[in-house]
Short mmCIF file of C-alpha atoms and ligand atoms in Angstrom, two decimals:
data_model
loop_
_atom_site.label_atom_id
_atom_site.label_comp_id
_atom_site.label_asym_id
_atom_site.label_seq_id
_atom_site.Cartn_x
_atom_site.Cartn_y
_atom_site.Cartn_z
CA MET A 1 125.59 115.53 188.06
CA LYS A 2 123.92 116.04 184.80
CA ASN A 3 120.92 113.70 184.56
CA GLU A 4 119.77 114.62 181.13
CA ILE A 5 121.43 114.18 177.90
CA THR A 6 120.62 114.80 174.23
CA VAL A 7 121.88 112.55 171.47
CA LYS A 8 121.56 112.56 167.71
CA VAL A 9 119.94 109.68 165.87
CA LYS A 10 122.09 108.71 162.82
CA PRO A 11 120.33 109.66 159.59
CA ARG A 12 119.71 106.06 158.39
CA PHE A 13 117.83 105.31 161.57
CA ILE A 14 115.60 108.38 161.66
CA LYS A 15 112.71 106.76 159.80
CA LYS A 16 112.66 103.72 162.09
CA TYR A 17 112.53 105.89 165.26
CA LYS A 18 109.91 108.33 163.78
CA SER A 19 107.70 105.36 163.03
CA GLY A 20 107.83 104.49 166.76
CA PHE A 21 110.63 101.98 167.23
CA PRO A 22 111.16 102.07 171.05
CA LEU A 23 114.63 100.57 171.62
CA ILE A 24 117.62 102.90 171.75
CA MET A 25 120.31 100.96 169.87
CA LYS A 26 123.93 101.73 170.30
CA GLU A 27 124.62 101.77 166.59
CA ALA A 28 121.75 104.20 165.89
CA ILE A 29 122.91 107.08 168.09
CA ASP A 30 125.79 109.51 168.11
CA SER A 31 126.41 110.66 171.68
CA LYS A 32 129.32 112.90 170.66
CA GLY A 33 131.53 111.47 173.34
CA GLN A 34 129.07 112.31 176.16
CA GLU A 35 128.88 109.66 178.78
CA MET A 36 125.57 107.88 178.94
CA LYS A 37 125.05 106.79 182.54
CA GLU A 38 122.43 104.42 183.75
CA GLY A 39 119.15 106.09 184.67
CA MET A 40 119.85 109.29 182.77
CA ILE A 41 116.99 110.79 180.80
CA VAL A 42 117.91 110.86 177.17
CA THR A 43 116.35 112.97 174.36
CA LEU A 44 116.80 111.77 170.84
CA VAL A 45 116.90 114.39 168.07
CA ASP A 46 117.64 114.46 164.34
CA ALA A 47 120.35 116.36 162.54
CA GLN A 48 118.20 119.47 162.50
CA HIS A 49 117.75 119.07 166.29
CA SER A 50 114.16 118.35 166.05
CA PHE A 51 112.67 116.10 168.71
CA ILE A 52 112.15 112.35 168.07
CA GLY A 53 111.65 110.84 171.43
CA LYS A 54 112.61 110.86 175.12
CA GLY A 55 113.66 107.89 177.25
CA TYR A 56 116.12 106.53 179.71
CA VAL A 57 119.66 105.05 179.57
CA GLY A 58 119.58 101.43 180.60
CA LYS A 59 122.09 99.13 179.10
CA GLN A 60 120.87 95.60 178.55
CA ASN A 61 121.76 93.02 176.02
CA LYS A 62 119.22 94.50 173.64
CA GLY A 63 120.39 98.05 173.59
CA PHE A 64 121.21 101.26 175.39
CA GLY A 65 117.88 102.20 176.75
CA TRP A 66 114.26 102.73 175.72
CA ILE A 67 112.17 105.61 174.43
CA ILE A 68 109.26 106.09 176.80
CA THR A 69 107.53 109.21 175.55
CA LYS A 70 107.03 110.95 172.25
CA ASN A 71 106.02 114.18 174.08
CA PRO A 72 108.92 116.52 174.59
CA GLU A 73 107.04 118.28 177.42
CA GLU A 74 106.27 115.14 179.39
CA ALA A 75 108.31 114.84 182.59
CA ILE A 76 109.65 111.44 183.68
CA ASN A 77 108.68 111.37 187.27
CA ASN A 78 106.37 109.60 189.76
CA VAL A 79 103.26 111.03 188.04
CA PHE A 80 104.51 109.61 184.73
CA PHE A 81 105.12 106.11 186.21
CA LYS A 82 101.83 106.09 188.03
CA ARG A 83 99.93 107.01 184.83
CA LYS A 84 101.67 104.31 182.84
CA LEU A 85 100.87 101.68 185.42
CA GLU A 86 97.22 102.77 185.60
CA GLN A 87 96.89 102.64 181.82
CA ALA A 88 98.32 99.12 181.96
CA PHE A 89 95.88 98.06 184.64
CA VAL A 90 92.90 99.55 182.80
CA LYS A 91 93.79 97.48 179.72
CA ARG A 92 93.73 94.31 181.75
CA LYS A 93 90.56 95.09 183.70
CA SER A 94 88.52 92.40 182.03
CA MET A 95 90.95 89.78 183.18
CA PHE A 96 90.62 90.86 186.82
CA ILE A 97 86.92 90.03 186.71
CA ASP A 98 87.70 86.33 186.07
CA GLU A 99 87.60 84.63 189.43
CA GLU A 100 89.24 81.56 188.04
CA THR A 101 92.51 83.27 187.41
CA ASN A 102 94.52 85.56 189.61
CA ALA A 103 98.03 85.41 188.16
CA TYR A 104 98.90 87.73 185.25
CA ARG A 105 101.46 89.97 183.63
CA ILE A 106 100.38 93.40 184.66
CA PHE A 107 103.03 95.46 182.75
CA ASN A 108 104.88 94.11 179.77
CA GLY A 109 107.86 96.40 179.05
CA GLU A 110 107.68 98.30 175.78
CA GLY A 111 104.23 96.79 175.06
CA ASP A 112 103.02 99.00 177.88
CA GLY A 113 105.18 101.85 177.08
CA ILE A 114 108.34 101.28 179.22
CA GLY A 115 110.90 98.84 177.86
CA GLY A 116 113.01 97.07 180.44
CA LEU A 117 110.30 97.01 183.04
CA ILE A 118 108.04 93.90 183.62
CA ILE A 119 105.60 93.47 186.42
CA ASP A 120 103.69 90.26 187.19
CA PHE A 121 100.75 89.83 189.61
CA TYR A 122 100.22 86.78 191.77
CA ASP A 123 97.08 87.07 193.82
CA GLY A 124 97.92 90.41 195.36
CA TYR A 125 101.63 90.09 195.22
CA TYR A 126 103.60 92.01 192.59
CA VAL A 127 106.92 90.89 191.08
CA ILE A 128 108.96 93.60 189.33
CA HIS A 129 111.57 92.49 186.82
CA TRP A 130 114.23 95.17 186.32
CA TYR A 131 116.19 94.58 183.08
CA SER A 132 118.78 97.28 183.59
CA GLU A 133 120.39 99.40 186.25
CA GLY A 134 118.90 102.39 184.52
CA ILE A 135 115.23 101.36 185.01
CA TYR A 136 116.23 100.35 188.61
CA ALA A 137 117.14 104.04 189.17
CA PHE A 138 113.40 104.62 189.18
CA GLN A 139 112.63 101.95 191.70
CA LYS A 140 111.28 104.33 194.37
CA GLU A 141 108.78 105.95 192.03
CA ILE A 142 107.58 102.63 190.53
CA VAL A 143 107.26 100.87 193.88
CA GLU A 144 105.32 103.86 195.23
CA ALA A 145 102.94 103.69 192.26
CA ILE A 146 102.33 99.97 192.88
CA LEU A 147 101.79 100.38 196.65
CA GLN A 148 98.94 102.75 195.81
CA GLN A 149 97.01 99.95 194.22
CA VAL A 150 94.14 98.84 196.37
CA ASN A 151 94.92 95.16 195.85
CA CYS A 152 98.62 95.31 196.72
CA LYS A 153 99.56 92.89 199.45
CA GLY A 154 103.32 92.88 198.92
CA ILE A 155 106.11 93.53 196.31
CA TYR A 156 109.02 91.47 195.23
CA GLU A 157 111.67 92.19 192.67
CA LYS A 158 114.09 90.41 190.26
CA LYS A 159 117.22 92.30 189.39
CA ARG A 160 118.10 90.99 185.87
CA PHE A 161 120.91 93.39 185.02
CA ASN A 162 123.98 91.39 185.75
CA THR A 163 126.30 90.78 182.79
CA GLY A 164 124.35 89.21 180.01
CA GLY A 165 120.98 89.97 181.59
CA HIS A 166 121.46 87.54 184.39
CA TYR A 167 119.59 87.53 187.58
CA ILE A 168 121.31 88.87 190.70
CA ASP A 169 120.59 86.61 193.59
CA GLY A 170 119.45 88.00 196.86
CA ASP A 171 116.38 88.71 199.00
CA ASP A 172 113.70 89.82 196.54
CA PHE A 173 111.29 91.22 199.04
CA VAL A 174 110.74 94.91 198.67
CA ASP A 175 107.64 96.27 200.55
CA GLY A 176 104.21 95.33 201.93
CA THR A 177 103.58 92.22 203.83
CA PRO A 178 105.80 89.18 203.00
CA ALA A 179 103.91 86.21 201.65
CA GLN A 180 103.90 82.67 202.87
CA PHE A 181 105.53 80.34 200.27
CA PRO A 182 104.40 78.32 198.47
CA LEU A 183 101.73 80.86 197.48
CA ILE A 184 98.88 79.12 195.75
CA VAL A 185 97.57 81.06 192.81
CA LYS A 186 94.80 80.13 190.42
CA GLU A 187 94.91 79.78 186.60
CA ASN A 188 91.56 78.86 184.96
CA GLY A 189 90.64 77.14 188.23
CA VAL A 190 93.85 75.13 188.47
CA ASN A 191 96.04 75.73 191.47
CA ILE A 192 99.71 76.73 190.91
CA ALA A 193 102.30 76.88 193.65
CA VAL A 194 104.77 79.78 193.32
CA ASP A 195 107.66 81.05 195.34
CA LEU A 196 108.35 84.71 194.60
CA ASN A 197 111.48 84.72 196.67
CA ASP A 198 113.46 81.83 195.46
CA GLY A 199 115.68 82.83 192.49
CA ALA A 200 114.99 84.11 189.06
CA MET A 201 111.99 81.91 188.25
CA VAL A 202 108.88 81.62 190.41
CA GLY A 203 107.55 78.20 189.33
CA VAL A 204 105.36 78.96 186.34
CA PHE A 205 105.57 80.77 183.06
CA LEU A 206 102.41 82.79 182.77
CA ASP A 207 102.73 83.19 178.95
CA GLN A 208 101.75 79.57 178.53
CA ARG A 209 98.34 80.02 180.25
CA ASP A 210 96.18 79.62 177.18
CA VAL A 211 98.22 76.66 175.87
CA ARG A 212 97.77 74.85 179.24
CA PHE A 213 94.04 75.50 179.04
CA GLN A 214 93.76 74.14 175.49
CA ILE A 215 95.72 71.03 176.38
CA ARG A 216 93.51 70.38 179.38
CA LYS A 217 90.23 71.29 177.66
CA THR A 218 90.67 69.72 174.18
CA TYR A 219 93.57 67.32 173.78
CA ALA A 220 94.58 65.59 176.98
CA LYS A 221 91.65 63.20 177.59
CA ASP A 222 92.65 59.50 177.78
CA LYS A 223 96.17 60.40 176.43
CA GLU A 224 99.46 59.07 177.41
CA VAL A 225 101.40 62.40 177.82
CA LEU A 226 105.08 63.19 177.81
CA ASN A 227 106.19 66.63 179.07
CA THR A 228 109.78 67.35 178.17
CA PHE A 229 111.72 70.22 179.68
CA SER A 230 108.96 70.03 182.21
CA TYR A 231 110.38 72.43 184.91
CA THR A 232 107.73 72.41 187.67
CA GLY A 233 105.39 70.17 185.67
CA VAL A 234 102.48 72.58 185.22
CA PHE A 235 101.76 71.27 181.66
CA SER A 236 101.60 67.77 183.18
CA VAL A 237 99.10 69.03 185.84
CA ALA A 238 96.96 70.58 183.11
CA ALA A 239 96.99 67.32 181.15
CA ALA A 240 96.10 65.25 184.27
CA ILE A 241 93.21 67.53 185.08
CA GLY A 242 92.12 67.24 181.43
CA GLY A 243 91.81 63.48 181.87
CA ALA A 244 95.13 62.19 180.63
CA ARG A 245 95.63 58.48 181.36
CA LYS A 246 99.09 59.20 182.64
CA THR A 247 101.71 61.96 182.39
CA THR A 248 105.52 61.59 182.30
CA SER A 249 107.54 64.77 183.13
CA VAL A 250 111.21 64.88 182.32
CA ASP A 251 113.62 67.60 183.37
CA LEU A 252 117.32 67.65 184.08
CA ALA A 253 117.10 69.79 187.24
CA LYS A 254 116.93 67.95 190.54
CA ARG A 255 114.52 70.52 191.89
CA SER A 256 111.99 69.67 189.33
CA LEU A 257 111.06 66.47 191.25
CA PRO A 258 109.90 68.09 194.49
CA LYS A 259 108.52 71.05 192.65
CA THR A 260 106.40 68.82 190.26
CA ILE A 261 105.15 66.73 193.24
CA GLU A 262 104.11 69.99 194.80
CA GLN A 263 102.12 71.17 191.76
CA PHE A 264 100.22 67.79 191.60
CA SER A 265 99.62 67.85 195.37
CA VAL A 266 98.16 71.37 195.52
CA ASN A 267 95.54 70.16 193.01
CA ASP A 268 94.80 66.98 194.99
CA ILE A 269 96.20 64.68 192.35
CA ASP A 270 98.13 61.57 193.42
CA TYR A 271 101.56 62.23 191.98
CA GLU A 272 102.45 58.57 192.45
CA GLU A 273 100.17 57.79 189.52
CA HIS A 274 102.49 59.87 187.27
CA ASP A 275 106.10 59.56 186.35
CA ILE A 276 108.40 62.40 187.26
CA ILE A 277 111.91 61.82 185.87
CA VAL A 278 115.05 63.75 186.62
CA GLU A 279 117.10 63.22 183.50
CA ASP A 280 118.47 64.77 180.43
CA VAL A 281 115.76 64.60 177.75
CA PHE A 282 118.22 63.41 175.20
CA ALA A 283 119.03 60.39 177.37
CA TYR A 284 115.39 59.90 177.91
CA PHE A 285 114.73 59.78 174.17
CA LYS A 286 117.30 57.00 173.81
CA TYR A 287 115.70 55.14 176.64
CA ALA A 288 112.18 55.51 175.29
CA LYS A 289 113.30 54.28 171.89
CA ARG A 290 115.08 51.28 173.29
CA LYS A 291 111.94 50.33 175.33
CA GLU A 292 109.74 51.14 172.41
CA LYS A 293 107.77 53.54 174.57
CA LYS A 294 105.37 55.82 172.62
CA PHE A 295 103.20 58.69 173.66
CA ASP A 296 99.93 60.16 172.29
CA LEU A 297 100.75 63.76 173.24
CA ILE A 298 104.19 65.23 173.71
CA VAL A 299 104.84 68.73 174.96
CA LEU A 300 108.14 70.14 173.71
CA ASP A 301 109.04 73.54 175.19
CA PRO A 302 112.80 73.71 175.55
CA PRO A 303 114.88 76.69 176.80
CA SER A 304 116.38 78.67 173.88
CA PHE A 305 119.81 77.57 174.97
CA ALA A 306 120.85 74.61 177.08
CA ARG A 307 123.90 72.71 177.92
CA SER A 308 124.07 69.35 179.49
CA LYS A 309 126.57 66.52 179.80
CA GLN A 310 125.14 64.99 176.68
CA ARG A 311 125.26 68.02 174.38
CA ARG A 312 124.75 71.70 173.76
CA PHE A 313 121.50 72.75 172.39
CA SER A 314 120.30 75.90 170.77
CA VAL A 315 116.75 76.40 169.48
CA ALA A 316 118.01 78.43 166.50
CA THR A 317 120.03 75.57 165.09
CA ASP A 318 118.71 72.36 166.76
CA TYR A 319 114.96 72.55 166.96
CA THR A 320 114.41 70.33 163.85
CA ALA A 321 116.57 67.60 165.14
CA LEU A 322 114.99 67.81 168.59
CA LEU A 323 111.56 67.58 167.11
CA GLU A 324 112.62 64.57 165.06
CA GLU A 325 113.63 62.80 168.28
CA VAL A 326 110.16 63.58 169.69
CA LEU A 327 108.42 62.38 166.53
CA ALA A 328 110.25 59.06 166.80
CA ILE A 329 108.44 58.33 170.10
CA THR A 330 105.04 59.83 169.14
CA ASN A 331 102.16 57.40 168.23
CA GLU A 332 100.90 57.25 164.74
CA ASN A 333 97.92 59.52 165.40
CA GLY A 334 99.59 61.39 168.16
CA MET A 335 100.13 65.07 168.77
CA VAL A 336 103.15 67.28 169.50
CA VAL A 337 102.78 70.60 171.16
CA ALA A 338 105.94 72.37 169.75
CA SER A 339 106.80 75.57 171.56
CA THR A 340 109.65 78.06 171.63
CA ASN A 341 110.18 81.39 173.39
CA TYR A 342 113.26 82.16 171.21
CA SER A 343 112.82 85.69 169.78
CA GLY A 344 115.42 85.32 166.99
CA PHE A 345 112.93 83.91 164.54
CA GLY A 346 109.23 84.19 163.75
CA MET A 347 106.29 81.86 163.30
CA GLU A 348 106.97 81.20 159.61
CA LYS A 349 110.46 79.99 160.24
CA PHE A 350 109.34 77.92 163.18
CA LYS A 351 106.77 76.20 161.01
CA GLY A 352 109.54 75.64 158.49
CA PHE A 353 111.47 73.69 161.15
CA ILE A 354 108.35 71.75 161.91
CA ASN A 355 107.73 70.89 158.26
CA GLU A 356 111.39 69.85 157.85
CA ALA A 357 111.31 67.51 160.87
CA CYS A 358 107.98 65.88 159.76
CA GLN A 359 109.30 65.46 156.24
CA ASN A 360 112.59 63.94 157.41
CA GLN A 361 110.65 61.57 159.59
CA LYS A 362 108.03 60.88 156.82
CA ARG A 363 105.16 61.91 159.05
CA LYS A 364 102.09 63.49 157.67
CA TYR A 365 100.57 66.26 159.81
CA SER A 366 98.25 69.13 160.10
CA ILE A 367 98.42 72.14 162.36
CA VAL A 368 95.33 72.22 164.50
CA ASP A 369 96.04 75.14 166.78
CA GLN A 370 98.63 77.75 167.30
CA TYR A 371 99.32 80.36 169.93
CA SER A 372 101.47 83.41 170.46
CA LEU A 373 101.57 85.56 173.64
CA PRO A 374 98.34 85.91 175.65
CA LYS A 375 96.66 89.22 175.82
CA ASP A 376 98.16 90.37 179.11
CA PHE A 377 101.64 90.11 177.45
CA LYS A 378 101.05 93.19 175.40
CA THR A 379 103.51 93.76 172.65
CA HIS A 380 104.77 96.79 170.73
CA PRO A 381 103.83 96.90 167.05
CA GLN A 382 107.21 98.25 166.07
CA PHE A 383 109.19 95.85 168.20
CA LYS A 384 108.63 92.35 166.74
CA GLU A 385 111.27 90.63 168.92
CA GLY A 386 108.96 91.26 171.88
CA ASN A 387 106.40 88.92 170.40
CA TYR A 388 108.58 85.92 171.15
CA LEU A 389 106.23 83.02 171.95
CA LYS A 390 105.39 80.43 169.20
CA VAL A 391 103.36 77.38 170.03
CA VAL A 392 102.07 74.99 167.35
CA PHE A 393 99.86 71.92 167.91
CA ILE A 394 100.92 69.31 165.39
CA GLN A 395 98.38 66.59 164.68
CA LEU A 396 100.01 63.57 163.17
CA LYS A 397 98.24 61.42 160.65
CA ASN A 398 98.83 58.10 159.02
N1 LIG B 1 108.12 73.96 179.62
C1 LIG B 1 108.32 74.51 180.98
C2 LIG B 1 109.38 75.48 181.04
C3 LIG B 1 110.74 74.99 180.63
S1 LIG B 1 111.99 75.95 181.39
C4 LIG B 1 107.00 75.11 181.45
O1 LIG B 1 106.27 75.67 180.57
O2 LIG B 1 106.68 75.09 182.60
C5 LIG B 1 113.34 75.03 180.80
C6 LIG B 1 113.57 73.76 181.60
O3 LIG B 1 114.45 72.96 180.88
C7 LIG B 1 114.32 73.94 182.93
O4 LIG B 1 113.58 73.38 183.99
C8 LIG B 1 115.59 73.12 182.80
O5 LIG B 1 116.04 72.43 183.96
C9 LIG B 1 115.27 72.18 181.69
N2 LIG B 1 116.41 71.61 180.90
C10 LIG B 1 117.38 72.31 180.31
N3 LIG B 1 118.14 71.50 179.63
C11 LIG B 1 117.58 70.19 179.68
C12 LIG B 1 117.92 68.93 179.25
N4 LIG B 1 119.03 68.75 178.47
N5 LIG B 1 117.13 67.87 179.55
C13 LIG B 1 116.09 68.09 180.40
N6 LIG B 1 115.68 69.26 180.91
C14 LIG B 1 116.48 70.35 180.58
#
């Protein structure tokens, strides 16, 4: 079997790739009928056959593969993967010194030089996210490189290469010593319970670390807090530790109830002093309006797409309306932490939605804080979609 292939970049894309764009897009290449099989090494050249970049074939919703080296001589082998991982570890060295936090993103895809590969670290346990069969073809080399790390207790994996980028269910343990779950990790001194072998999601989204810290440190004290789309309730825990009078967590998933109780409990907080509600947020908004319930601080971090009995929701078209519902139950001088991880638009457009919602609801506001990805979620300067997180702290005024 031929494992290497050379393809031409179409003339109108040459500039983009020469300036460092890492994603191999289907429309940008001419493979001249050659079959591009998962895991093949692919060299991109221009019409004159001069070298542009080298990468691997890995089909995912975003494209056909990723360029991973600009050096034609560089071999893609275990030495290559080991070096990439080491470079990524070195860049995050300062984070390892912090004894209050032991859960990070260790390798962030194209931001660390290999698109389609993400590795998270949870107190000695590594979770590898494979975004295509192509990158999974290098599993042996990559696992070997991780096992050589002194602090590696065990490795888990998430295969996210089913149709549409969906997670393939199964036993996710790969190597090392299996962990006992829940595993309790630390984030700025707060305990977070995770389970690395229980489906696609582990119980926390690490990219919101700085946002949780800011809520806890600056904005939660004495507040009545509503956490919508609360998942395992870690925003609620941060608010409670920050001195919130009470938190209310609302999520549609039945599992969110025991998972949220667990997050409170591992921090020695009496969960019975907080409300944990399993319900569609849209139904909850109606209920709160009817009861004239209002909150001082509302966290709004919905999934990019959601479907419930009540309606279909897409961040791209419905964020303004959703925020309006939230504003209707936010106190006069309250605050909304508006967040989205949708990569299809940037911060400016997001702020446009926020402005529109506040205007429609005749609410004056100022933006007092804003966040994008934390520093361990390294992004690629030529790949803007990778910088997906947008969080805006909206201070309402009368
Ligand atoms: N904000 C959370 C992550 C949210 S993940 C955090 O940072 O931890 C998205 C969550 O939205 C999932 O837990 C899912 O169950 C929930 N969800 C999706 N549609 C919903 C709806 N209509 N009402 C309430 N929750 C919903």
